Short mmCIF file of C-alpha atoms in Angstrom, two decimals:
data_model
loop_
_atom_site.label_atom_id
_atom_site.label_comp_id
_atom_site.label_asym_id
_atom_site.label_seq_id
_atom_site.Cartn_x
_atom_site.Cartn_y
_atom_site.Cartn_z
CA UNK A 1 0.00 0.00 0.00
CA UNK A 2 2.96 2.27 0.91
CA UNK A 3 5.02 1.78 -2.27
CA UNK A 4 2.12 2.45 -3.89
CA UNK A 5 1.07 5.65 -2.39
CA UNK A 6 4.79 6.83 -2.89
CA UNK A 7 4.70 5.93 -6.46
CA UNK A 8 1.59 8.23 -7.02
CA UNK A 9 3.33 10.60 -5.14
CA UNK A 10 6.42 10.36 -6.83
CA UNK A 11 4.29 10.91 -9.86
CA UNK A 12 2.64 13.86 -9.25
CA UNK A 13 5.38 15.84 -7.70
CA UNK A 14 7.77 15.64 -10.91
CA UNK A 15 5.14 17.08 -13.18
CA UNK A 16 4.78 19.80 -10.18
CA UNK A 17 8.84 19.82 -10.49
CA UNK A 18 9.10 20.12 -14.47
CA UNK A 19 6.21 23.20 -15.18
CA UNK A 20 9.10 25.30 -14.28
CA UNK A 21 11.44 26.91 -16.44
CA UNK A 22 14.03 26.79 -13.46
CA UNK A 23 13.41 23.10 -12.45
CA UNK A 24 14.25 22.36 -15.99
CA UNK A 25 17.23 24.12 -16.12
CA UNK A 26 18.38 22.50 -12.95
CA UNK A 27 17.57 18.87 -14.57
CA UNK A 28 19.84 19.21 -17.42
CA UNK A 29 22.71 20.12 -14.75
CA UNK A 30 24.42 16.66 -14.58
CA UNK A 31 26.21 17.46 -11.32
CA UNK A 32 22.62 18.45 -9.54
CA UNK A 33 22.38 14.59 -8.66
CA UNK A 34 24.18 13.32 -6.01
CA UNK A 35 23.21 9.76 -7.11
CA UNK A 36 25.41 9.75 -9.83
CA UNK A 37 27.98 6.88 -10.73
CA UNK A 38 31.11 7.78 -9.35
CA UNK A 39 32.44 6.47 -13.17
CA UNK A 40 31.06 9.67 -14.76
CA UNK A 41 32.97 11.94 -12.03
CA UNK A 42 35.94 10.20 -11.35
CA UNK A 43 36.68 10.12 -14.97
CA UNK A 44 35.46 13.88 -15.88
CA UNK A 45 34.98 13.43 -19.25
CA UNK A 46 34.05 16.71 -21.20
CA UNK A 47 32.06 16.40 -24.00
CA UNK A 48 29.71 18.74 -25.95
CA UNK A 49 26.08 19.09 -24.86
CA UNK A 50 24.36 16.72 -27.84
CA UNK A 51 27.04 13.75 -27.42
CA UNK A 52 25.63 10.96 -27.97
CA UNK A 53 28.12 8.32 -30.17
CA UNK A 54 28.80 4.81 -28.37
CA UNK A 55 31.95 4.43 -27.14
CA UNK A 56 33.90 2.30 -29.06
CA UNK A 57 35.84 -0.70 -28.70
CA UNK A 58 39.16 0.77 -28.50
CA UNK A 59 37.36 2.97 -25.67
CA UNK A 60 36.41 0.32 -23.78
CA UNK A 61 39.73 -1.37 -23.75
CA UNK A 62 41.97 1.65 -23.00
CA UNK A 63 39.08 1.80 -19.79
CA UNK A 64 40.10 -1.95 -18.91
CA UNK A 65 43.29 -1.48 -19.43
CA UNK A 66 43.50 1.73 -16.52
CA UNK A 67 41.66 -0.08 -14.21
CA UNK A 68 43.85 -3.39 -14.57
CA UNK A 69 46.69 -1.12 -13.70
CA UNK A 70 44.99 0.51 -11.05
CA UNK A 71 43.75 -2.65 -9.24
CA UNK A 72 47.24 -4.43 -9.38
CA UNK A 73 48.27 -1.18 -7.12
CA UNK A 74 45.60 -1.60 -4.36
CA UNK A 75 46.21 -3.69 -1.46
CA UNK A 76 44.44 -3.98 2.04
CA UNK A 77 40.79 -4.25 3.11
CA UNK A 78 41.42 -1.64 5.79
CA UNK A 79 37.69 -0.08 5.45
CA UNK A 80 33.98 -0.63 5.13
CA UNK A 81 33.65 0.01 1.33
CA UNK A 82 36.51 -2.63 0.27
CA UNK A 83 35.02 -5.17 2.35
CA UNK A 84 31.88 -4.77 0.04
CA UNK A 85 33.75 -5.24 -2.42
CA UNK A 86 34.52 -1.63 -4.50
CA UNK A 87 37.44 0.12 -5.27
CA UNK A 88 38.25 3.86 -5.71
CA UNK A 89 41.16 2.52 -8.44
CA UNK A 90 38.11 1.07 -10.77
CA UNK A 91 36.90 3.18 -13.76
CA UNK A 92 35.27 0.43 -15.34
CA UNK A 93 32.31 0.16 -12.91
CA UNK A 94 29.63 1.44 -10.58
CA UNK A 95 30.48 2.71 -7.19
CA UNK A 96 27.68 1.62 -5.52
CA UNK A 97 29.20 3.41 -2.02
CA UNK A 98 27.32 6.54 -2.82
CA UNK A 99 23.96 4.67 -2.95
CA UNK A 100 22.16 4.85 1.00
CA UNK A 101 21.19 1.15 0.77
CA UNK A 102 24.83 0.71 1.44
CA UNK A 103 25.18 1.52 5.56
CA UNK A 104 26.90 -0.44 8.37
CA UNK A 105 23.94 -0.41 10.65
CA UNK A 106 20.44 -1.24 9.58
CA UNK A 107 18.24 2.01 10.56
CA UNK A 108 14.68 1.87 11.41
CA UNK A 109 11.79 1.27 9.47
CA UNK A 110 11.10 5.26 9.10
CA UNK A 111 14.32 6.22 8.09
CA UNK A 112 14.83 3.47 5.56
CA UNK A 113 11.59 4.68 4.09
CA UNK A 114 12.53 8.16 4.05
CA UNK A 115 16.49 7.62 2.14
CA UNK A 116 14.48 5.26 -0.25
CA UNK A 117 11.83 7.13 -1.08
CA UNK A 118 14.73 10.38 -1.31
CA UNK A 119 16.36 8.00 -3.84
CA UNK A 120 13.52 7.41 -5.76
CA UNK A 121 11.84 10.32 -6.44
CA UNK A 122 15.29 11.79 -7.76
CA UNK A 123 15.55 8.74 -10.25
CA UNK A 124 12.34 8.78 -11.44
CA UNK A 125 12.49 12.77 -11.68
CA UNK A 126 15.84 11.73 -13.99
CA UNK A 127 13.93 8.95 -15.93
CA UNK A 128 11.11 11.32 -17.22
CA UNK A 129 13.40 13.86 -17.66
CA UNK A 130 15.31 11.65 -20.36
CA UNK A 131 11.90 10.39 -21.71
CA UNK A 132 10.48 13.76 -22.74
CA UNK A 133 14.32 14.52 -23.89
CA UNK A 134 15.54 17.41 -20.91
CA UNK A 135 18.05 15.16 -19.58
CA UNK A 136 20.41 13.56 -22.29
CA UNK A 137 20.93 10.14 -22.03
CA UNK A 138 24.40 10.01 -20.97
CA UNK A 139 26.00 6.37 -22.84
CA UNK A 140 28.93 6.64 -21.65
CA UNK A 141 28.24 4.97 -18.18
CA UNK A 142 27.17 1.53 -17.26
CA UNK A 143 25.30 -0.41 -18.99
CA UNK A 144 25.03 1.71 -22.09
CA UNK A 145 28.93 2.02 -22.04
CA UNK A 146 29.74 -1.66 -22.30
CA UNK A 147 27.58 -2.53 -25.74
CA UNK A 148 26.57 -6.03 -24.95
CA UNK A 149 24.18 -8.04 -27.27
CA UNK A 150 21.57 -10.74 -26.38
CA UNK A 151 19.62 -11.87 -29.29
CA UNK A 152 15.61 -13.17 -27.49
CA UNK A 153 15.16 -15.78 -30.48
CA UNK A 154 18.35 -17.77 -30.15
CA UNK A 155 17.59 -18.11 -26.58
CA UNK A 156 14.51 -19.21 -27.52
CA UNK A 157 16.08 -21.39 -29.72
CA UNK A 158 18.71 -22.70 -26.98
CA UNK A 159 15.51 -23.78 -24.46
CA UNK A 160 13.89 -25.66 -27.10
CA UNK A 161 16.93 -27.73 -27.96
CA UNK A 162 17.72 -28.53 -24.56
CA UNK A 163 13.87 -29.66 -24.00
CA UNK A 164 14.17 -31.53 -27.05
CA UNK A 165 16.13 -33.82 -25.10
CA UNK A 166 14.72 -36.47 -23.20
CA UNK A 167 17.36 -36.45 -19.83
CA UNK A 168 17.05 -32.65 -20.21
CA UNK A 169 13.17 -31.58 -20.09
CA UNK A 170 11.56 -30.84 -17.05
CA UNK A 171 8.38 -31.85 -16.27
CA UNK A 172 6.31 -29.19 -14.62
CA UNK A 173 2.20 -29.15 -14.44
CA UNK A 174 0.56 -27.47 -17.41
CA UNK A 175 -0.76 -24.18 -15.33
CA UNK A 176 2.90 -23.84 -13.75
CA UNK A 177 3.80 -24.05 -17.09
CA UNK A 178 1.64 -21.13 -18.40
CA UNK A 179 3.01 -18.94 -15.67
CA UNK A 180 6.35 -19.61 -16.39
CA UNK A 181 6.08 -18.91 -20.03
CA UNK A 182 3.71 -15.51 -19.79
CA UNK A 183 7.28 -14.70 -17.38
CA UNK A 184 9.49 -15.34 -20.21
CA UNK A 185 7.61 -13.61 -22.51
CA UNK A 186 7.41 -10.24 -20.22
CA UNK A 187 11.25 -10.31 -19.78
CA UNK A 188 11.50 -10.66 -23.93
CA UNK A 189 9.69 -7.92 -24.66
CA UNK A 190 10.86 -5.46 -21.03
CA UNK A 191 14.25 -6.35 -21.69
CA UNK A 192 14.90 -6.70 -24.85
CA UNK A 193 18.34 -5.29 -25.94
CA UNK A 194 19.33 -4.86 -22.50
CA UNK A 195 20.94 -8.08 -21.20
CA UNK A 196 22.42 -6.47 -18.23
CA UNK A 197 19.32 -5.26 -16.87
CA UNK A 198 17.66 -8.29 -17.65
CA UNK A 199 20.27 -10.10 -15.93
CA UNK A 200 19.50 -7.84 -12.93
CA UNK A 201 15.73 -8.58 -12.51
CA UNK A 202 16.53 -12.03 -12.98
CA UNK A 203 18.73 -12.26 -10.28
CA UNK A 204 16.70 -10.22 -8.05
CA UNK A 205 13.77 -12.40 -8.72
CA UNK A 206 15.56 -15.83 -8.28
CA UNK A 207 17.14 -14.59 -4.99
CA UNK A 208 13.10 -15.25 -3.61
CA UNK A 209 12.63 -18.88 -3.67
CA UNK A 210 15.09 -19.06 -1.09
CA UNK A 211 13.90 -16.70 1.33
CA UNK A 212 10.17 -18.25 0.84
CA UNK A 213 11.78 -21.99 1.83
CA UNK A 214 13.51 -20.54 4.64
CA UNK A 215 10.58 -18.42 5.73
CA UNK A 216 8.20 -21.51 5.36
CA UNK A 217 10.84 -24.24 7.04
CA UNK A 218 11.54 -21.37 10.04
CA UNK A 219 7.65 -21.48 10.76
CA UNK A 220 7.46 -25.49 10.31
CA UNK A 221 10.01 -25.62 12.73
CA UNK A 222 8.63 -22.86 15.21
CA UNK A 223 4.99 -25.26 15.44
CA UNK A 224 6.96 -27.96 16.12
CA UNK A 225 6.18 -29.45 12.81
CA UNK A 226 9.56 -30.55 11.12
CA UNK A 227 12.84 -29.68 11.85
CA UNK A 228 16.12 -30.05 9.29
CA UNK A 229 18.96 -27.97 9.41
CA UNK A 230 20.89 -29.49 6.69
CA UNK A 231 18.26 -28.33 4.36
CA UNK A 232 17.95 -24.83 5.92
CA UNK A 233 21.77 -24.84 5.43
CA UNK A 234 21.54 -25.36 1.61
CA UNK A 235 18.80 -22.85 0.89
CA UNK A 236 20.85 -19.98 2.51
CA UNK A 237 24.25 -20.76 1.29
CA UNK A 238 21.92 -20.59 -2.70
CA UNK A 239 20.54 -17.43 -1.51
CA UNK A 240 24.14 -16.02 -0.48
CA UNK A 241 25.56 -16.95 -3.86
CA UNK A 242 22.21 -15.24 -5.44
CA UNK A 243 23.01 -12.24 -3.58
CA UNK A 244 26.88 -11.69 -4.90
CA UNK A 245 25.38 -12.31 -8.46
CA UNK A 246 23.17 -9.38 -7.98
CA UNK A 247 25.91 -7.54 -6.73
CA UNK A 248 27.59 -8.26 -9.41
CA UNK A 249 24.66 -6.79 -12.01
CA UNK A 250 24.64 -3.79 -10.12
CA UNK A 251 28.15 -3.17 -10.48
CA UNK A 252 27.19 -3.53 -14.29
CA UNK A 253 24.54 -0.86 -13.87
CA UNK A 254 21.77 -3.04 -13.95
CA UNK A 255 19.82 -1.05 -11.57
CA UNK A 256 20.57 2.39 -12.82
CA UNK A 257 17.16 3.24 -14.45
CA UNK A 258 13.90 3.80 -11.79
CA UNK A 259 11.39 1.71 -13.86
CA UNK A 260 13.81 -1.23 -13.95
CA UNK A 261 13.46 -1.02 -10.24
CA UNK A 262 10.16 -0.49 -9.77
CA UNK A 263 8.95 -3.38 -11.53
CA UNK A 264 11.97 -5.60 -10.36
CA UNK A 265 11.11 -5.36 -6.87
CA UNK A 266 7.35 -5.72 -7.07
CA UNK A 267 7.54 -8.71 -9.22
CA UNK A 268 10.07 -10.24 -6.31
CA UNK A 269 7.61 -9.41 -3.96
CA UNK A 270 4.70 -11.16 -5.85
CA UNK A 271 6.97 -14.00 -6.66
CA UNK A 272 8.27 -14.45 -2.71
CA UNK A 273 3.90 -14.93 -2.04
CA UNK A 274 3.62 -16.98 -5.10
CA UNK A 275 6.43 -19.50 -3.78
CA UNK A 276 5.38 -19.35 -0.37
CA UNK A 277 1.87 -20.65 -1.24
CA UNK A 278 3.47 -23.04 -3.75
CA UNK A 279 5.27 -24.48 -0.54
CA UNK A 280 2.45 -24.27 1.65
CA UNK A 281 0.88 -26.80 -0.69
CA UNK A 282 3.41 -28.77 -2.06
CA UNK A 283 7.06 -28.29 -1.66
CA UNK A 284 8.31 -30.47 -4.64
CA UNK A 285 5.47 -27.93 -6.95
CA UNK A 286 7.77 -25.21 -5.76
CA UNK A 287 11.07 -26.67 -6.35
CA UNK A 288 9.77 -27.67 -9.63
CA UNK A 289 9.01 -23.68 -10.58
CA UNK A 290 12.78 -23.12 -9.60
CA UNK A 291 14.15 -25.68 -11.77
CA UNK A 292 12.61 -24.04 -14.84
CA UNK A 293 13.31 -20.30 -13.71
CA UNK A 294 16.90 -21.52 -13.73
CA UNK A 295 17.03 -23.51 -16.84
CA UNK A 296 15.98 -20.33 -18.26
CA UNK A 297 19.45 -18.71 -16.79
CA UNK A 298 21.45 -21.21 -17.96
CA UNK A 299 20.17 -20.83 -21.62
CA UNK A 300 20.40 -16.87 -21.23
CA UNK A 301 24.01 -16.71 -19.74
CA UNK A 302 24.52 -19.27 -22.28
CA UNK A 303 23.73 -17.94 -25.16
CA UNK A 304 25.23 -14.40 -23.81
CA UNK A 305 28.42 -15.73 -23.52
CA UNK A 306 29.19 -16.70 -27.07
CA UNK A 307 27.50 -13.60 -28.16
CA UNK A 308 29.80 -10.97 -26.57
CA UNK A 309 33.09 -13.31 -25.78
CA UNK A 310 35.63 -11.20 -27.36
CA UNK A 311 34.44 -8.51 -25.18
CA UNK A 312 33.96 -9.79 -22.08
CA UNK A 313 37.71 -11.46 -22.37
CA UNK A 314 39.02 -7.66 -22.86
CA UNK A 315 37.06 -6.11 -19.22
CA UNK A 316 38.22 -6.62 -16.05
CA UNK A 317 36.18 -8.15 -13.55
CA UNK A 318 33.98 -5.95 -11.17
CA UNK A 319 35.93 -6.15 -7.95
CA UNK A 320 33.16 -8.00 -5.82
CA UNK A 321 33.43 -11.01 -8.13
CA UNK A 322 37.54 -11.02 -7.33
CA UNK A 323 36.96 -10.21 -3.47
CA UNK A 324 33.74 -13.39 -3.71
CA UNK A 325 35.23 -16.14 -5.76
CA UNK A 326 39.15 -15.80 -4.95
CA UNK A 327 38.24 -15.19 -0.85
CA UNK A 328 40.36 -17.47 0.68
CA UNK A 329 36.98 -18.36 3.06
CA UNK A 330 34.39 -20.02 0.19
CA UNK A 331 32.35 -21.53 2.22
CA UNK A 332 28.99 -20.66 1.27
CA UNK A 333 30.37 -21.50 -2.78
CA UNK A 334 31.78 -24.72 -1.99
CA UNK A 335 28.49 -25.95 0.05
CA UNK A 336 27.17 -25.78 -3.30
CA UNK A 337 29.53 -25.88 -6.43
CA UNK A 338 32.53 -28.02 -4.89
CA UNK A 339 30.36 -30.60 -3.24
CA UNK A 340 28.64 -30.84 -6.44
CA UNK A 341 31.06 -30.85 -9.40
CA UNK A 342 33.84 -31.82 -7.77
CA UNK A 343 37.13 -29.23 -7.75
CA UNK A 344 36.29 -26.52 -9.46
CA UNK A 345 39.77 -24.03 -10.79
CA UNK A 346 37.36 -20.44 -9.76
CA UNK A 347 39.79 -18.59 -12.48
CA UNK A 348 38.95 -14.54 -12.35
CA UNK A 349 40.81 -12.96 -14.71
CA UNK A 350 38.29 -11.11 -16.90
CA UNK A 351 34.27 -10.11 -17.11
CA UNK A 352 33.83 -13.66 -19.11
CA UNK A 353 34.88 -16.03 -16.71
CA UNK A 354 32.71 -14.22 -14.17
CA UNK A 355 30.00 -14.73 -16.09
CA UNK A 356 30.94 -18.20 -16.92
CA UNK A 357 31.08 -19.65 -13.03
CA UNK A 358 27.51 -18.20 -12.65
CA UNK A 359 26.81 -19.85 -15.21
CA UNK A 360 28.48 -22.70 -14.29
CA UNK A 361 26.65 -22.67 -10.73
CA UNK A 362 23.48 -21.88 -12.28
CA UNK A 363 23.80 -25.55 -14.20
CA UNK A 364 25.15 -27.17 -11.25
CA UNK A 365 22.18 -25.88 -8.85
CA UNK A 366 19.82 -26.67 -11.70
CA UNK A 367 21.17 -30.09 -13.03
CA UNK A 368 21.81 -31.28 -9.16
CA UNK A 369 20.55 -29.84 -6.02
CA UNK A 370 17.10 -28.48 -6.87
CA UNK A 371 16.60 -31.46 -8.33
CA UNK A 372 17.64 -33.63 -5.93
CA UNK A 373 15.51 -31.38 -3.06
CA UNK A 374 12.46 -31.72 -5.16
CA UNK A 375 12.90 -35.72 -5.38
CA UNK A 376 13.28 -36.05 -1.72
CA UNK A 377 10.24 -33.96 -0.61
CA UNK A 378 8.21 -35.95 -3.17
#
């Protein structure tokens, strides 16, 4: 009811904001927002007012290259924002330190409400701004800067061949079915052209059939009705590896436009209910659901992969990925991947082999775990 209210709200107080002649002034002032990526600032690029070429690839490498150089130089995790998992040395990425989600101490409800809504209303002030053409469209931060490709049919393409296998279809009631497709088909046409922020609502959609088993296990366990830990164990160490993913996405700018959020965190929020009932009624239904929402992530990634390989060999990797996958403490990764396929070489050298363990755990969870889970609650 809230988010709603402040969405009406949010609404009406940016046509109030944009009748003036001053307030429209002040929206084409770039440095007016204090919510901007710290890539634009730190590197201070000047250009003229109607710039609007894509970088190109020699661009994007000379970027790489400066914040290869730069990483190699940084050492230490003496504060807060390196232990999250950003560096001041990377150009090639979002600082997400300026954003107010990022705090050491959770604040109350009120106050959480009030930074968020703050937040908001300033990006969806920006997003109509650069929809009726008063704020240009700046391409030369993330994820317009990077120029990735992600063509809907192949994937389409890649699902069916995979069904078309015997050992590889998974059987799922027709109505599940229907839900899952009308899902597919919404992220087609919403994302299409954008594979970064499609990767983002993905991965902040698939981080809620975790917290619904864990919510739904905690309460079986609370009436005395069934009590595992071992499973409990699994579902959070998934969710933690869900939650670097996203991390990772939002380094990549997934996040950066206000409808993209908007509709990403509503539809996790209508998922989480959907899964909890799903649960309630029969836990191997909701397993099910998961296995195709991730077979679905394994053809994307897939099929993402060989379309932009020679450029995600030439960027560096975002540095949450490095300080995630090379900690010398992987225990919540090898509850899942190691146990599962074996000794895995976790080699982070550029944006493509990031790309390609999520992928890679994405499979394994899909091809093994879920599966498994859902065979044992039958």
């Amino acid at each position: 009811m809230v988010a709603y209210l402040c969405f009406y709200w949010n609404t009406s107080q940016s046509v109030i904001f944009y009748k003036t002649r001053q307030c429209k002034t002040l929206c084409c002032n770039k440095g007016s927002f204090s919510t901007k990526p710290k890539f634009y600032i730190r590197n201070k690029l000047k250009r003229p007012l109607g710039y609007r070429v894509q970088p190109t690839m020699e661009d994007r490498t000379n970027f790489a290259t400066t914040s290869i150089q730069g990483d190699s130089n940084s050492t230490g995790e003496s504060n807060i924002s390196q232990a999250v998992g950003y560096s001041e040395e990377s150009d090639m990425y979002v600082d997400l330190r300026d954003s107010p989600n990022f705090q050491v101490k959770p604040a109350g409800v009120i106050s959480l409400a009030w930074l968020h809504f703050r937040k908001e209303l300033d990006g969806l002030i920006r997003s109509m701004g650069q929809f009726l053409g008063w704020i240009e469209k700046d391409e030369w931060i993330p994820p317009d800067c990077f120029g990735f490709r992600l063509d809907n049919e192949k994937v389409f393409e890649r699902q069916r061949e995979r069904e078309s296998k015997q050992e590889s279809y998974i059987t799922t009631p027709r109505w599940s079915r229907w839900i899952y497709d009308a899902l597919c088909g919404f992220i087609d046409w919403a994302y299409k052209d954008r594979p970064v922020e499609r990767f983002w609502f993905l991965e902040t959609v698939a981080r809620m059939p975790y917290f619904s088993y864990i919510s739904v296990l905690h309460l079986y366990e609370t009436l005395g009705w069934w009590r595992n830990g071992e499973l409990l164990k699994i579902h959070f160490a998934e969710e933690y590896n869900e939650f670097h993913h996203l991390l990772i996405m939002e380094s990549l700018g997934g996040d950066r436009k206000w409808l993209d959020r908007f509709v990403a965190e509503h539809a996790a929020v209508f998922y989480y209910w959907i899964l909890v009932l799903y649960f309630f009624l029969s836990p191997s239904l909701a397993y099910n659901f998961s296995e195709l929402v991730e077979a679905h992530a394994v053809d994307t990634y897939t099929e993402f992969l060989q379309t932009n390989e020679e450029l995600l060999k030439q960027l560096p990797p975002p540095k949450i990925a490095e300080r995630y996958y090379l900690a010398d403490n992987l225990y919540m990764f090898d509850e899942i991947i190691l146990q599962v396929l074996g000794d895995l070489l976790v080699i982070i050298s550029t944006m493509y082999f990031v790309i390609f363990v999520m992928m890679k755990w994405n499979m394994s969870r899909q091809c093994m775990p879920v599966r498994i889970t859902q065979n044992w609650v039958k």
